[in-house]
Amino acid sequence: MGRTLATVLVVVLIILAALFFLIRKPSIAAVETPAASSFSAEQVERGRVLAGIGNCATCHTTAEDKPYAGGRDFPTGFGTLYSTNITPHPENGIGRWSRDAFVRSMREGIARDGSYLYPAFPYTHFKNLSDEDLDALYAYLMTLEPVAYTPPENAMHFPFNLRFLQWGWQLLFFDSKPIQPDPQQSDEWNRGAYLAEGAGHCTACHSPRNLFGAEKKGRAYAGALIDNWYAPALNPEQPVPVHWDTDTLYSYLREGRADYQGVAVGSMGEVVHRGLQRAPDSDIHALAAYLASLAGPAKVDGAARRAGELIEAAHRRTDGDRSHGENLYISACAACHYNAANNPMALRAELSLNSAVTAGDPTNLLRVLLQGVPADEGSPGIVMPDFASLSNADIASLAQFLRKRANLPPWEGLDKRLEELRQTLGQAASHAGEKQ
Ligand code: HEC
Ligand code: HEC
Ligand code: HEC
């Protein structure tokens, strides 16, 4: 009996030791911060463009005067995480990280000291970046102004605060193999795939996630809620009735607007107007070519004709029945959003063709109504006023009228979602105009 127990103990110890060595990652020695002059201007510029495409600044900046110094909060179901300081400050930032330590973090999600990083940091996408692109990003980050700022401590609940548990997450959900070019496709398409799946991490917002926060396999680009915005499907399930093609995608990703599908607001406004701004035209064309292929084969009838027919049908549904929703649309929205059927214009976003109205989730329409689109969001300098002072009942009638106008069934759960969003945005529901 004593013998058996001893054997079991030894086996358990061996398994634990083996697991420990499997899980444990070595720390990588600290280095002196490399001198800015050790990088070529060309490399730094390439890194700047990539940092834009990767939206590094959006997640790693909380104050304009402290770019890349971290501190942005990421509320998760398991507690709150804060982004880190990635300026080359030797104590607060990554100034003592060697190129190899940086590359390991981007490809394997392991920090310099060997601890596991959480996948709120999209290393699950950045692993696809080439050596040259990672070198360029490293060069760019190391030439930033070092900022002496320490982000708040993470507040993850036990046991999720134990970083080594990420080993299990990686085992289940992370495939470290980088994306391979598809020889059946053009160079442009492959470039687009590399940008979208790598630096651009488009599916990080556009794909639904499972309970553990990993993107669901087989549901890439199927649309998802993220930070209280809805990133619409871009696969064949896309909610826009005039499907995206290379021309409309190019104009949306370059200018932030497309004549039939509308404008980029919310987090997508940042992606376009801050992130992709410095990317060369060839890269935007490549992204458009790749994304257009996700939508499936182009529709037979031309986009312009289909848009025209749909707008005419929407005009017929604004039939003067003087429902409350229709009256609100005509008095509050039509002045800026009415389009002639043969000439819809992006900045007059045609609401019957727009995913804010046609998606199964009302979040984007409600947010735009509650917050408007200030001059520094969406298209630079262009403003849409907010309608937060409308009562919840008014907003609901208006929203359901817009659904009817686009020939779609009413949204379910609209009132609840509206209440939630008011709360998230810190707005008290207005009851002005409601009968007592
Ligand atoms: C969606 C938000 C998001 C984006 C986009 C993002 N990061 Fe991060 N990043 C984070 C978070 C959150 C952490 C902290 C993770 C943790 O503590 O485990 C982090 C951590 C890191 C780390 C580890 C630093 C350390 O001190 O441990 C590096 C390096 C890094 N990011 C670089 C980048 C670069 C380069 C880009 C752009 C190409 C980028 N990040 C884009 C959210 C983001
Ligand atoms: C931080 C989250 C986020 C990231 C990253 C992101 N998107 Fe988006 N995207 C959104 C949101 C939110 C919307 C809805 C914006 C709106 O309605 O104006 C959107 C809208 C879009 C649309 C318009 C869809 C429609 O039907 O209205 C396209 C096209 C698009 N994104 C492409 C991309 C591409 C390409 C990338 C990667 C380079 C990307 N997105 C990365 C959040 C994101
Ligand atoms: C004074 C003009 C004006 C009025 C009135 C107005 N809008 Fe807008 N709206 C705009 C502009 C301009 C934009 C584009 C903003 C940008 O690109 O920054 C916009 C954007 C939007 C978007 C985002 C579209 C997208 O593609 O993501 C929605 C949805 C929207 N408006 C709905 C409405 C509704 C509903 C009303 C009526 C309650 C309304 N707007 C009233 C000017 C207006």
Coordinates of C-alpha atoms in Angstrom, one line a residue, residues 24-346:
R24 CA 6.9 28.5 -17.9
K25 CA 8.4 30.9 -20.5
P26 CA 11.9 32.2 -19.9
S27 CA 12.4 35.9 -19.4
I28 CA 14.5 37.7 -22.1
A29 CA 17.4 39.8 -20.8
A30 CA 16.9 43.6 -20.5
V31 CA 18.9 45.7 -23.0
E32 CA 19.9 49.4 -23.2
T33 CA 17.2 51.3 -25.1
P34 CA 18.4 51.3 -28.7
A35 CA 19.4 54.7 -30.0
A36 CA 16.9 56.2 -32.4
S37 CA 19.8 56.7 -34.8
S38 CA 20.2 52.9 -35.1
F39 CA 17.1 52.7 -37.2
S40 CA 16.7 54.1 -40.8
A41 CA 14.2 56.8 -41.4
E42 CA 12.6 54.5 -44.0
Q43 CA 12.1 51.7 -41.4
V44 CA 10.6 54.1 -38.9
E45 CA 8.2 55.4 -41.4
R46 CA 7.1 51.9 -42.4
G47 CA 6.6 51.2 -38.7
R48 CA 4.5 54.3 -38.4
V49 CA 2.2 53.2 -41.2
L50 CA 1.9 49.7 -39.7
A51 CA 1.1 51.1 -36.2
G52 CA -1.7 53.1 -37.9
I53 CA -3.1 50.0 -39.6
G54 CA -2.8 48.1 -36.3
N55 CA -4.6 50.9 -34.3
C56 CA -1.9 50.6 -31.7
A57 CA -2.5 54.2 -30.6
T58 CA -6.2 53.8 -30.1
C59 CA -5.8 51.0 -27.5
H60 CA -2.6 52.3 -26.0
T61 CA -3.5 56.0 -25.5
T62 CA -5.7 57.7 -23.0
A63 CA -4.5 61.3 -23.3
E64 CA -3.4 63.1 -26.4
D65 CA -0.3 64.4 -24.6
K66 CA 0.7 60.9 -23.6
P67 CA 0.6 58.9 -26.9
Y68 CA 1.2 55.2 -26.5
A69 CA 1.6 55.4 -22.7
G70 CA -1.3 53.0 -22.1
G71 CA -3.9 53.0 -19.3
R72 CA -7.0 52.4 -21.4
D73 CA -9.4 50.1 -19.6
F74 CA -10.7 46.9 -21.1
P75 CA -13.7 45.6 -19.2
T76 CA -14.0 41.9 -19.7
G77 CA -16.4 39.3 -18.2
F78 CA -13.4 38.3 -16.0
G79 CA -12.4 41.7 -14.6
T80 CA -10.8 44.9 -16.0
L81 CA -7.5 45.0 -17.9
Y82 CA -5.4 48.1 -18.7
S83 CA -3.3 48.5 -21.8
T84 CA 0.4 48.9 -21.1
N85 CA 2.8 51.7 -21.8
I86 CA 4.6 50.9 -25.1
T87 CA 6.8 54.0 -25.3
P88 CA 10.5 53.4 -25.0
H89 CA 10.6 54.6 -21.4
P90 CA 13.0 52.2 -19.6
E91 CA 11.0 51.8 -16.4
N92 CA 7.4 52.5 -17.4
G93 CA 7.5 51.4 -21.0
I94 CA 9.2 48.8 -23.2
G95 CA 12.5 50.7 -23.4
R96 CA 14.4 47.7 -22.1
W97 CA 12.8 45.2 -24.4
S98 CA 15.1 43.8 -27.1
R99 CA 13.9 43.2 -30.6
D100 CA 13.5 39.5 -29.8
A101 CA 11.4 40.2 -26.7
F102 CA 9.1 42.5 -28.7
V103 CA 8.8 39.9 -31.5
R104 CA 7.9 37.2 -29.0
S105 CA 5.2 39.3 -27.5
M106 CA 3.6 40.0 -30.9
R107 CA 3.8 36.4 -32.1
E108 CA 3.3 34.4 -28.9
G109 CA 1.6 36.8 -26.4
I110 CA 4.5 36.5 -23.9
A111 CA 5.9 39.6 -22.1
R112 CA 9.7 40.2 -21.7
D113 CA 9.7 38.8 -18.2
G114 CA 8.1 35.5 -19.5
S115 CA 4.5 36.2 -18.2
Y116 CA 1.5 35.5 -20.4
L117 CA -0.4 38.4 -22.0
Y118 CA -4.1 38.5 -22.3
P119 CA -5.7 38.2 -25.8
A120 CA -7.3 41.7 -25.4
F121 CA -4.0 42.5 -27.0
P122 CA -4.5 41.1 -30.5
Y123 CA -1.3 39.1 -30.7
T124 CA -3.5 36.4 -32.1
H125 CA -3.5 38.5 -35.3
F126 CA -0.1 40.3 -35.0
K127 CA 1.5 36.8 -35.1
N128 CA 0.9 37.0 -38.9
L129 CA 3.2 39.9 -39.4
S130 CA 6.5 39.3 -41.3
D131 CA 9.9 39.8 -39.7
E132 CA 10.5 43.0 -41.7
D133 CA 7.2 44.5 -40.5
L134 CA 7.8 43.6 -36.9
D135 CA 11.3 45.1 -37.2
A136 CA 9.7 48.3 -38.6
L137 CA 7.2 48.4 -35.7
Y138 CA 9.9 47.9 -33.2
A139 CA 11.9 50.7 -34.8
Y140 CA 8.9 53.0 -34.7
L141 CA 8.1 52.4 -31.1
M142 CA 11.7 52.8 -30.0
T143 CA 11.9 56.2 -31.6
L144 CA 8.7 57.5 -29.8
E145 CA 9.0 60.1 -27.0
P146 CA 9.4 58.0 -23.8
V147 CA 6.6 58.8 -21.4
A148 CA 7.0 58.3 -17.6
Y149 CA 3.5 57.1 -16.8
T150 CA 2.4 53.8 -15.1
P151 CA -1.0 52.5 -16.2
P152 CA -3.4 51.3 -13.4
E153 CA -2.9 47.8 -12.1
N154 CA -5.2 45.2 -13.7
A155 CA -8.3 44.3 -11.7
M156 CA -8.9 40.8 -13.0
H157 CA -11.0 38.5 -10.7
F158 CA -9.4 35.4 -9.2
P159 CA -8.4 33.0 -10.8
F160 CA -8.2 35.0 -14.1
N161 CA -5.6 37.3 -12.5
L162 CA -3.2 34.3 -12.7
R163 CA -1.4 35.0 -16.0
F164 CA -0.1 31.5 -16.4
L165 CA -3.6 30.2 -16.9
Q166 CA -3.4 31.8 -20.3
W167 CA -1.4 28.8 -21.2
G168 CA -4.6 26.8 -21.2
W169 CA -6.4 29.5 -23.3
Q170 CA -3.6 29.4 -25.8
L171 CA -3.7 25.6 -25.9
L172 CA -7.4 25.7 -26.6
F173 CA -7.7 28.7 -28.9
F174 CA -4.4 29.9 -30.2
D175 CA -2.7 28.6 -33.3
S176 CA 0.7 30.3 -33.6
K177 CA 1.1 29.4 -37.3
P178 CA 1.2 32.5 -39.4
I179 CA -1.2 33.0 -42.4
Q180 CA 0.0 31.5 -45.6
P181 CA -0.4 33.1 -49.0
D182 CA -3.1 31.4 -51.2
P183 CA -1.5 30.6 -54.6
Q184 CA -5.0 30.5 -56.2
Q185 CA -5.5 34.2 -55.5
S186 CA -3.9 37.3 -56.9
D187 CA -1.0 39.1 -55.2
E188 CA -3.3 42.0 -54.5
W189 CA -5.8 39.7 -52.7
N190 CA -3.0 38.0 -50.7
R191 CA -1.7 41.5 -49.7
G192 CA -5.2 42.4 -48.6
A193 CA -5.6 39.1 -46.6
Y194 CA -2.2 39.7 -44.9
L195 CA -3.2 43.3 -43.9
A196 CA -6.7 42.3 -42.7
E197 CA -5.8 39.2 -40.8
G198 CA -2.5 40.6 -39.5
A199 CA -1.9 44.2 -38.6
G200 CA -5.5 45.3 -39.3
H201 CA -7.0 42.6 -37.1
C202 CA -10.4 43.3 -38.6
T203 CA -12.0 40.1 -37.2
A204 CA -11.1 41.2 -33.7
C205 CA -14.2 43.4 -34.0
H206 CA -16.2 41.9 -36.9
S207 CA -16.3 38.2 -35.6
P208 CA -18.4 36.9 -32.8
R209 CA -16.5 35.5 -29.8
N210 CA -17.1 32.5 -27.5
L211 CA -17.5 32.5 -23.7
F212 CA -13.8 32.6 -23.3
G213 CA -13.4 35.6 -25.5
A214 CA -11.9 33.7 -28.4
E215 CA -13.2 34.4 -32.0
K216 CA -15.6 31.6 -33.0
K217 CA -14.1 29.2 -35.5
G218 CA -16.0 29.2 -38.8
R219 CA -17.8 32.5 -38.0
A220 CA -15.2 35.0 -39.2
Y221 CA -16.7 38.3 -40.3
A222 CA -20.2 37.2 -39.2
G223 CA -20.7 40.5 -37.2
A224 CA -20.4 41.2 -33.5
L225 CA -21.0 43.7 -30.7
I226 CA -17.8 45.3 -29.5
D227 CA -17.5 48.1 -27.0
N228 CA -21.2 49.0 -27.4
W229 CA -20.9 49.4 -31.2
Y230 CA -22.0 46.8 -33.7
A231 CA -19.4 45.8 -36.2
P232 CA -21.6 44.4 -39.1
A233 CA -21.1 41.2 -40.9
L234 CA -18.9 41.5 -43.9
N235 CA -19.3 37.9 -45.1
P236 CA -22.3 36.9 -47.3
E237 CA -24.6 37.5 -44.3
Q238 CA -23.8 41.3 -44.6
P239 CA -26.9 43.3 -43.7
V240 CA -26.5 46.0 -46.3
P241 CA -29.0 45.4 -49.2
V242 CA -26.5 46.7 -51.8
H243 CA -23.6 44.4 -51.1
W244 CA -20.1 45.8 -50.7
D245 CA -17.9 45.6 -53.8
T246 CA -14.3 46.7 -54.4
D247 CA -15.3 50.3 -55.4
T248 CA -17.5 50.9 -52.4
L249 CA -15.1 49.3 -50.0
Y250 CA -12.2 51.3 -51.4
S251 CA -14.1 54.6 -50.9
Y252 CA -15.3 53.5 -47.4
L253 CA -11.8 52.5 -46.2
R254 CA -10.1 55.5 -47.8
E255 CA -12.5 58.3 -47.2
G256 CA -14.8 56.8 -44.6
R257 CA -17.9 56.9 -46.8
A258 CA -19.6 55.0 -49.6
D259 CA -22.5 56.3 -51.6
Y260 CA -24.9 53.4 -50.9
Q261 CA -23.7 52.0 -47.5
G262 CA -23.0 55.3 -45.7
V263 CA -20.2 56.5 -43.4
A264 CA -17.8 55.1 -40.9
V265 CA -18.6 56.3 -37.4
G266 CA -17.8 55.0 -33.9
S267 CA -14.9 52.7 -33.5
M268 CA -14.8 52.2 -37.3
G269 CA -14.4 56.0 -37.7
E270 CA -11.1 55.7 -35.8
V271 CA -10.0 52.7 -37.8
V272 CA -10.5 54.7 -41.1
H273 CA -9.7 58.3 -40.1
R274 CA -6.8 57.6 -37.8
G275 CA -5.7 54.1 -38.4
L276 CA -5.7 53.6 -42.2
Q277 CA -5.0 57.2 -43.1
R278 CA -1.3 56.8 -43.8
A279 CA -1.6 53.5 -45.6
P280 CA -0.7 53.7 -49.3
D281 CA -3.5 53.6 -51.8
S282 CA -2.2 50.2 -53.0
D283 CA -2.9 48.7 -49.5
I284 CA -6.4 50.1 -49.4
H285 CA -7.1 48.6 -52.8
A286 CA -5.7 45.3 -51.6
L287 CA -8.0 45.4 -48.5
A288 CA -11.0 46.2 -50.7
A289 CA -10.2 43.3 -53.1
Y290 CA -9.9 40.9 -50.2
L291 CA -13.0 42.0 -48.4
A292 CA -15.1 42.1 -51.5
S293 CA -14.3 38.4 -52.0
L294 CA -15.6 37.7 -48.5
A295 CA -19.0 39.0 -49.6
G296 CA -19.3 36.2 -52.2
P297 CA -19.9 36.7 -55.9
A298 CA -21.2 40.1 -57.0
K299 CA -24.9 40.5 -57.6
V300 CA -26.0 40.3 -61.2
D301 CA -27.7 43.7 -61.4
G302 CA -25.5 46.8 -61.0
A303 CA -25.2 48.4 -57.6
A304 CA -26.5 51.8 -58.8
R305 CA -29.7 50.3 -60.3
R306 CA -30.4 48.2 -57.2
A307 CA -29.8 51.2 -54.9
G308 CA -32.1 53.3 -57.1
E309 CA -34.9 50.7 -56.9
L310 CA -34.6 50.3 -53.1
I311 CA -34.6 54.0 -52.5
E312 CA -37.7 54.5 -54.7
A313 CA -39.4 51.7 -52.7
A314 CA -38.4 53.4 -49.4
H315 CA -39.9 56.7 -50.7
R316 CA -43.2 54.8 -51.4
R317 CA -43.2 53.5 -47.8
T318 CA -42.9 57.1 -46.5
D319 CA -46.6 57.3 -47.6
G320 CA -47.9 60.1 -45.5
D321 CA -49.9 57.8 -43.1
R322 CA -48.7 60.3 -40.5
S323 CA -47.7 57.6 -38.0
H324 CA -45.7 59.1 -35.2
G325 CA -42.4 57.5 -36.4
E326 CA -43.0 58.8 -40.0
N327 CA -43.7 62.3 -38.7
L328 CA -40.5 62.3 -36.7
Y329 CA -38.5 61.0 -39.6
I330 CA -39.8 63.7 -41.9
S331 CA -39.4 66.5 -39.4
A332 CA -36.1 65.5 -37.8
C333 CA -34.1 63.4 -40.3
A334 CA -35.2 63.8 -43.9
A335 CA -33.8 67.3 -44.4
C336 CA -30.3 65.8 -44.1
H337 CA -30.9 62.2 -45.1
Y338 CA -33.3 62.4 -48.0
N339 CA -31.8 61.1 -51.3
A340 CA -32.9 61.2 -54.9
A341 CA -33.2 57.6 -56.1
N342 CA -30.7 58.1 -58.9
N343 CA -28.1 60.0 -56.9
P344 CA -27.7 58.9 -53.3
M345 CA -24.8 60.7 -51.5
A346 CA -22.6 59.3 -48.8

